Amino acid sequence: MAYRIRITPQNKSITAKKNELLADKIQESGINLSLYCNKRGLCGKCLVKIVEGKLPPLKKMEEFLLEQKKLKKNYRLSCLYKIKGDLSIEIPEESIIQEALILKTGIKLSLPLDPAVKKYHLQLKKPEVSSPYSLMELFKQHFKEKNLSIPLALLKDMGKILNKSRYHVTAAVHKDREILSIEPLNTLSQNFGISIDIGTTTLVVELLDLNTGEIVDTLTGMNSQVKYGTDVISRLSYALLEEKNSEELRDSIIKTLNRMIARLLKKKKIDSSSVYEVVAAGNTSMNHLLLGVPVETLAAAPFNPVFTCLPELSAHASGLKINKLGKVYIAPNIKSFVGGDISAGLVATDLEKKKGNFLYIDLGTNGEIVLKKGKEFVATSTAAGPAFEGMNISCGMLALPGAIYKAEYKDNNLKTFVIENRAASGICGTGLIDIISISLEKGEISPKGTIQNKRKRIDVCANIFLTQKDVREMQLAISAIKTGIKMILQETNVKLGEIDGIYIAGAFGNYLNIKNSMTIGLLPQIDKEKIIFIGNASLAGARAFLLSKQAREKIESLVKRVQFVSLATKPSFQENFIDALEFTGQV
Amino acid sequence: MAYRIRITPQNKSITAKKNELLADKIQESGINLSLYCNKRGLCGKCLVKIVEGKLPPLKKMEEFLLEQKKLKKNYRLSCLYKIKGDLSIEIPEESIIQEALILKTGIKLSLPLDPAVKKYHLQLKKPEVSSPYSLMELFKQHFKEKNLSIPLALLKDMGKILNKSRYHVTAAVHKDREILSIEPLNTLSQNFGISIDIGTTTLVVELLDLNTGEIVDTLTGMNSQVKYGTDVISRLSYALLEEKNSEELRDSIIKTLNRMIARLLKKKKIDSSSVYEVVAAGNTSMNHLLLGVPVETLAAAPFNPVFTCLPELSAHASGLKINKLGKVYIAPNIKSFVGGDISAGLVATDLEKKKGNFLYIDLGTNGEIVLKKGKEFVATSTAAGPAFEGMNISCGMLALPGAIYKAEYKDNNLKTFVIENRAASGICGTGLIDIISISLEKGEISPKGTIQNKRKRIDVCANIFLTQKDVREMQLAISAIKTGIKMILQETNVKLGEIDGIYIAGAFGNYLNIKNSMTIGLLPQIDKEKIIFIGNASLAGARAFLLSKQAREKIESLVKRVQFVSLATKPSFQENFIDALEFTGQV
């Protein structure tokens, strides 16, 4: 016999058979019901109001919840409700799953909120003499999880906390398997995580509310490892000099991150013990140096990282100061120098789900290129050198206040734009690309990169100029990317015309001028609409990993499927690279 | 079509279908083939000699093994061999699974050797530029285990070890899931574990060879926590006095154990890094104090332990000095004061498998009694006090050299036996039982325990005697056990005549005189043959857990099934206890 179930305010009507689970039926109807605890009757997030229909006796958890939330007696947990007749129900807004915004630059991506760390508010039953269960068993029984683990340090605190709070506590649980914290009374509202983009130059630390997925605050700072070398290669070289250097590099960045985390928490008056997880995304080298893992095998051919996917580590062991039993998740490295920043970006763009062929390009000291061809993924990396970040350029600088980030040539006049509108103190990557493109069009530079008319330099504005050597540095950087794109298309037999979109990630962001980039050949000649700047996709991906454990599962399986093309070992690499040195549009 | 397989030297003949696995068929034939790595082709322990029949090309692992073991080319791994025709094979003795002797006192128990820590000797393939796998993936691929975890500390050493040894290493793996150690070249022969019996008074530490199951050496010492209280209750009281005391008690025993372990290793010239696991079995309180887990909830009604079954812990976190990534397994507590020493004993006797009804009694400061009734298990504990260990007795002492451990009355003469045949300096538990039984039979003590003829004391020998208070102490201890046995039988509706055997565990060992114990009522009146002394079953169980991970699985499931009877809360307890004070045989 089929029963009818009317659902408001969504105004749906569905049928159900006897003993079917109300939660299942609501989900089947297309409503995104919040099933935070996986239908185990533990979180209270799938409460619905039974407007008409059978009201079974309240279960213990329901009694506790209705009292806590001060709700009327006609609310029930839909994951515990077996259908026995016609029903009319109302689904409160709080029972609908929340979506967290992951990416909003270029394209939008939201994910259902399903963090690895979840908090549960519980009233445990104090054991009696006749049933002297261990305290640990009380939790195992409550969570219906016989393999639930509780770290030794927590076992040491547990008795006192339970006694003090009369067994009324909140537990933070990692992946439903490990309790990270037991806190007296109701601390559900205090559940935070931190996502970090570990750039070679810049660190971005973001504090997130794991209950809502909202960004509470963000802080940007310099990667303190810069003092050991501005680019990846020199930093790896430093790590290799002496055995202790790996740990020194690690200590340096961990100290900086801890200072940044502490500043964010202080500003928002949040205790570090309410932060249960950190997700960090960096390139392969940064990921290794963050953990103090030696890089001997990464720095020399065949360039083996020590790890790609790591299970969550202890935050304490990593040195990061959050909850003493908190976790750290490292965005998985893909292969060699295609690292966690790229895997984070793939997740932030949900590239796997898109139909067609796409290029994902991260423009930085190291250029990483991923081609999605149908369902296949092929990745490569190419050493562009630090020119794009303004390094090794006479008047180059990072994209900081005072940097020329944009230039236009209009009415015989070179107009420059400076970050924060200050007096120009140098040129950053996007500015360099504009100036070279303009000089090329004006004929001040030949397509081969030679400054014309026997001049020694190209003047930009007072005291700011480009030398012949600067142009050569840019030629090398651009050629690296150009060759990478050309060869990955060749290797996979994909024509430029078959590309449905190019995602550009990296610090360049929206300031990269597409037309100019195409003029000098940095980007291939393709419909401008198909080029999408997605900004800091590494940070967005770290956020995705923090807010959705599904995102972790997805990338861990995708990473294994990504094929790798090693450019340097291809016989045609040198030839292509030399060809590409010329400032001409890509074919 | 059926093929014929002849097996020597076992002289068996079996049939097999095409493509069946040779290892499976050998096992089915009743031969205990060693499948150490679970038929994954990793350990090389199931090698057989193909005397007649097809010889498929050698697989990489086989090539490596045959070269290492200097065997002829007609050996194959039976777990990789698919049957394609008639065969005649020879199974070398090394390919037969080894059994480890667990218990030899009273009854014998052997278990197939299947330790949690296994070592594998491997030649990994160095990755190439075109396939830049991470070092971690090399191990995952080799062990065919995608969830294989490698601790961060090991990731830090891995690159160097692999480079140094040219990817020729030995890995110690815990439960096939976590690598504990990667060592250059072949270190298969160095694989040790330690089992410990944590008595309230005495510690026994045993060094075992995990390859053979043999006891390499044993050391006995005093539990240094004795200085904080000789019995469990006073030790718990000390732990409760101040918060730091738990850790102080922990530090004390850990230091002692580390000294004992170091002495054993030094004597046998074994490096502590070759010891990968410790198993400790103690009563519930000792288990908590070993880990520094506070005992507030255990020391007061309703007497909740903090933990019963714990997953393997990090040895480093426990403070025990073995391999830096080694593990510690704690024999599971059952309920309240029925602890890991008892669960270890249940495994050492394999009580679950025996048909019929059995009593398992551990005689000590705390008396634990487990009744097996068919398939049911019921446990209780009863506080006997320290009299059995010679405490609170005027001339009492531990069973150390100089203690009277046995007494006989013959030809009007009391003959005493002293440990190590020295001059008597006191009486230990078994001696006390003999002397009281003799005094009772001689009429020097009345059945109610009163010393007769207005005498103040019972003289044993020069300067050694029992006072009225001493007799009372013994009455209390004996009554506790007597009441426990009586009530557990009552509760479960089992008559004494239905008991098929009584296992007596504990330090008393063989020195307990059965007739005398029955005379004073410590043991029930039952056919003497049914009483079996099993000695230190706690240590034997710890050994079983160390040598067989199956033993761990078994006890973890059994522990959940054990019901608990709390004697103290039964209304009839007081009455039974007072009745039992009288020195008469149990009914």
PDB file of N, CA and C in Angstrom, chain B residues 104-130:
ATOM      1  N   LYS B 104      52.335 -24.033  28.787  1.00  0.00           N
ATOM      2  CA  LYS B 104      52.818 -25.404  28.960  1.00  0.00           C
ATOM      3  C   LYS B 104      52.576 -25.886  30.377  1.00  0.00           C
ATOM      4  N   THR B 105      52.042 -24.985  31.237  1.00  0.00           N
ATOM      5  CA  THR B 105      51.779 -25.386  32.626  1.00  0.00           C
ATOM      6  C   THR B 105      50.329 -25.835  32.717  1.00  0.00           C
ATOM      7  N   GLY B 106      50.102 -27.021  33.253  1.00  0.00           N
ATOM      8  CA  GLY B 106      48.729 -27.488  33.433  1.00  0.00           C
ATOM      9  C   GLY B 106      48.137 -28.018  32.154  1.00  0.00           C
ATOM     10  N   ILE B 107      47.973 -27.142  31.174  1.00  0.00           N
ATOM     11  CA  ILE B 107      47.539 -27.595  29.853  1.00  0.00           C
ATOM     12  C   ILE B 107      48.495 -27.000  28.828  1.00  0.00           C
ATOM     13  N   LYS B 108      48.440 -27.553  27.655  1.00  0.00           N
ATOM     14  CA  LYS B 108      49.306 -27.056  26.582  1.00  0.00           C
ATOM     15  C   LYS B 108      48.473 -26.274  25.587  1.00  0.00           C
ATOM     16  N   LEU B 109      49.006 -25.155  25.123  1.00  0.00           N
ATOM     17  CA  LEU B 109      48.344 -24.453  24.030  1.00  0.00           C
ATOM     18  C   LEU B 109      49.387 -23.924  23.065  1.00  0.00           C
ATOM     19  N   SER B 110      49.179 -24.251  21.801  1.00  0.00           N
ATOM     20  CA  SER B 110      50.040 -23.690  20.762  1.00  0.00           C
ATOM     21  C   SER B 110      49.180 -22.900  19.799  1.00  0.00           C
ATOM     22  N   LEU B 111      49.774 -21.901  19.159  1.00  0.00           N
ATOM     23  CA  LEU B 111      49.038 -21.100  18.178  1.00  0.00           C
ATOM     24  C   LEU B 111      49.876 -20.982  16.913  1.00  0.00           C
ATOM     25  N   PRO B 112      49.206 -20.964  15.750  1.00  0.00           N
ATOM     26  CA  PRO B 112      49.974 -20.714  14.523  1.00  0.00           C
ATOM     27  C   PRO B 112      50.583 -19.316  14.603  1.00  0.00           C
ATOM     28  N   LEU B 113      51.849 -19.234  14.255  1.00  0.00           N
ATOM     29  CA  LEU B 113      52.573 -17.965  14.351  1.00  0.00           C
ATOM     30  C   LEU B 113      52.030 -16.969  13.325  1.00  0.00           C
ATOM     31  N   ASP B 114      51.452 -15.891  13.812  1.00  0.00           N
ATOM     32  CA  ASP B 114      50.886 -14.872  12.921  1.00  0.00           C
ATOM     33  C   ASP B 114      50.941 -13.517  13.626  1.00  0.00           C
ATOM     34  N   PRO B 115      52.174 -13.030  13.857  1.00  0.00           N
ATOM     35  CA  PRO B 115      52.316 -11.803  14.653  1.00  0.00           C
ATOM     36  C   PRO B 115      51.780 -10.568  13.929  1.00  0.00           C
ATOM     37  N   ALA B 116      51.478  -9.536  14.693  1.00  0.00           N
ATOM     38  CA  ALA B 116      50.998  -8.286  14.094  1.00  0.00           C
ATOM     39  C   ALA B 116      52.101  -7.638  13.264  1.00  0.00           C
ATOM     40  N   VAL B 117      53.346  -7.784  13.718  1.00  0.00           N
ATOM     41  CA  VAL B 117      54.462  -7.189  12.973  1.00  0.00           C
ATOM     42  C   VAL B 117      55.133  -8.247  12.106  1.00  0.00           C
ATOM     43  N   LYS B 118      55.180  -7.994  10.819  1.00  0.00           N
ATOM     44  CA  LYS B 118      55.853  -8.905   9.908  1.00  0.00           C
ATOM     45  C   LYS B 118      56.913  -8.139   9.125  1.00  0.00           C
ATOM     46  N   LYS B 119      57.965  -8.841   8.794  1.00  0.00           N
ATOM     47  CA  LYS B 119      59.013  -8.181   8.015  1.00  0.00           C
ATOM     48  C   LYS B 119      59.052  -8.761   6.605  1.00  0.00           C
ATOM     49  N   TYR B 120      59.297  -7.875   5.654  1.00  0.00           N
ATOM     50  CA  TYR B 120      59.394  -8.277   4.258  1.00  0.00           C
ATOM     51  C   TYR B 120      60.689  -7.727   3.670  1.00  0.00           C
ATOM     52  N   HIS B 121      61.309  -8.578   2.896  1.00  0.00           N
ATOM     53  CA  HIS B 121      62.582  -8.238   2.263  1.00  0.00           C
ATOM     54  C   HIS B 121      62.262  -7.861   0.819  1.00  0.00           C
ATOM     55  N   LEU B 122      62.633  -6.654   0.383  1.00  0.00           N
ATOM     56  CA  LEU B 122      62.218  -6.236  -0.947  1.00  0.00           C
ATOM     57  C   LEU B 122      63.287  -5.536  -1.763  1.00  0.00           C
ATOM     58  N   GLN B 123      63.193  -5.746  -3.045  1.00  0.00           N
ATOM     59  CA  GLN B 123      64.014  -5.010  -3.996  1.00  0.00           C
ATOM     60  C   GLN B 123      63.056  -4.156  -4.813  1.00  0.00           C
ATOM     61  N   LEU B 124      62.970  -2.871  -4.477  1.00  0.00           N
ATOM     62  CA  LEU B 124      62.046  -1.994  -5.194  1.00  0.00           C
ATOM     63  C   LEU B 124      62.693  -1.514  -6.477  1.00  0.00           C
ATOM     64  N   LYS B 125      61.833  -1.146  -7.418  1.00  0.00           N
ATOM     65  CA  LYS B 125      62.350  -0.654  -8.687  1.00  0.00           C
ATOM     66  C   LYS B 125      62.466   0.859  -8.582  1.00  0.00           C
ATOM     67  N   LYS B 126      63.647   1.368  -8.798  1.00  0.00           N
ATOM     68  CA  LYS B 126      63.854   2.807  -8.736  1.00  0.00           C
ATOM     69  C   LYS B 126      63.028   3.479  -9.842  1.00  0.00           C
ATOM     70  N   PRO B 127      62.254   4.495  -9.494  1.00  0.00           N
ATOM     71  CA  PRO B 127      61.393   5.110 -10.512  1.00  0.00           C
ATOM     72  C   PRO B 127      62.222   5.829 -11.568  1.00  0.00           C
ATOM     73  N   GLU B 128      61.622   6.009 -12.728  1.00  0.00           N
ATOM     74  CA  GLU B 128      62.301   6.719 -13.802  1.00  0.00           C
ATOM     75  C   GLU B 128      61.646   8.075 -14.035  1.00  0.00           C
ATOM     76  N   VAL B 129      62.339   8.919 -14.831  1.00  0.00           N
ATOM     77  CA  VAL B 129      61.800  10.264 -15.071  1.00  0.00           C
ATOM     78  C   VAL B 129      60.406  10.193 -15.692  1.00  0.00           C
ATOM     79  N   SER B 130      60.199   9.198 -16.532  1.00  0.00           N
ATOM     80  CA  SER B 130      58.912   9.101 -17.209  1.00  0.00           C
ATOM     81  C   SER B 130      57.807   8.589 -16.288  1.00  0.00           C
TER      82      SER B 130
END
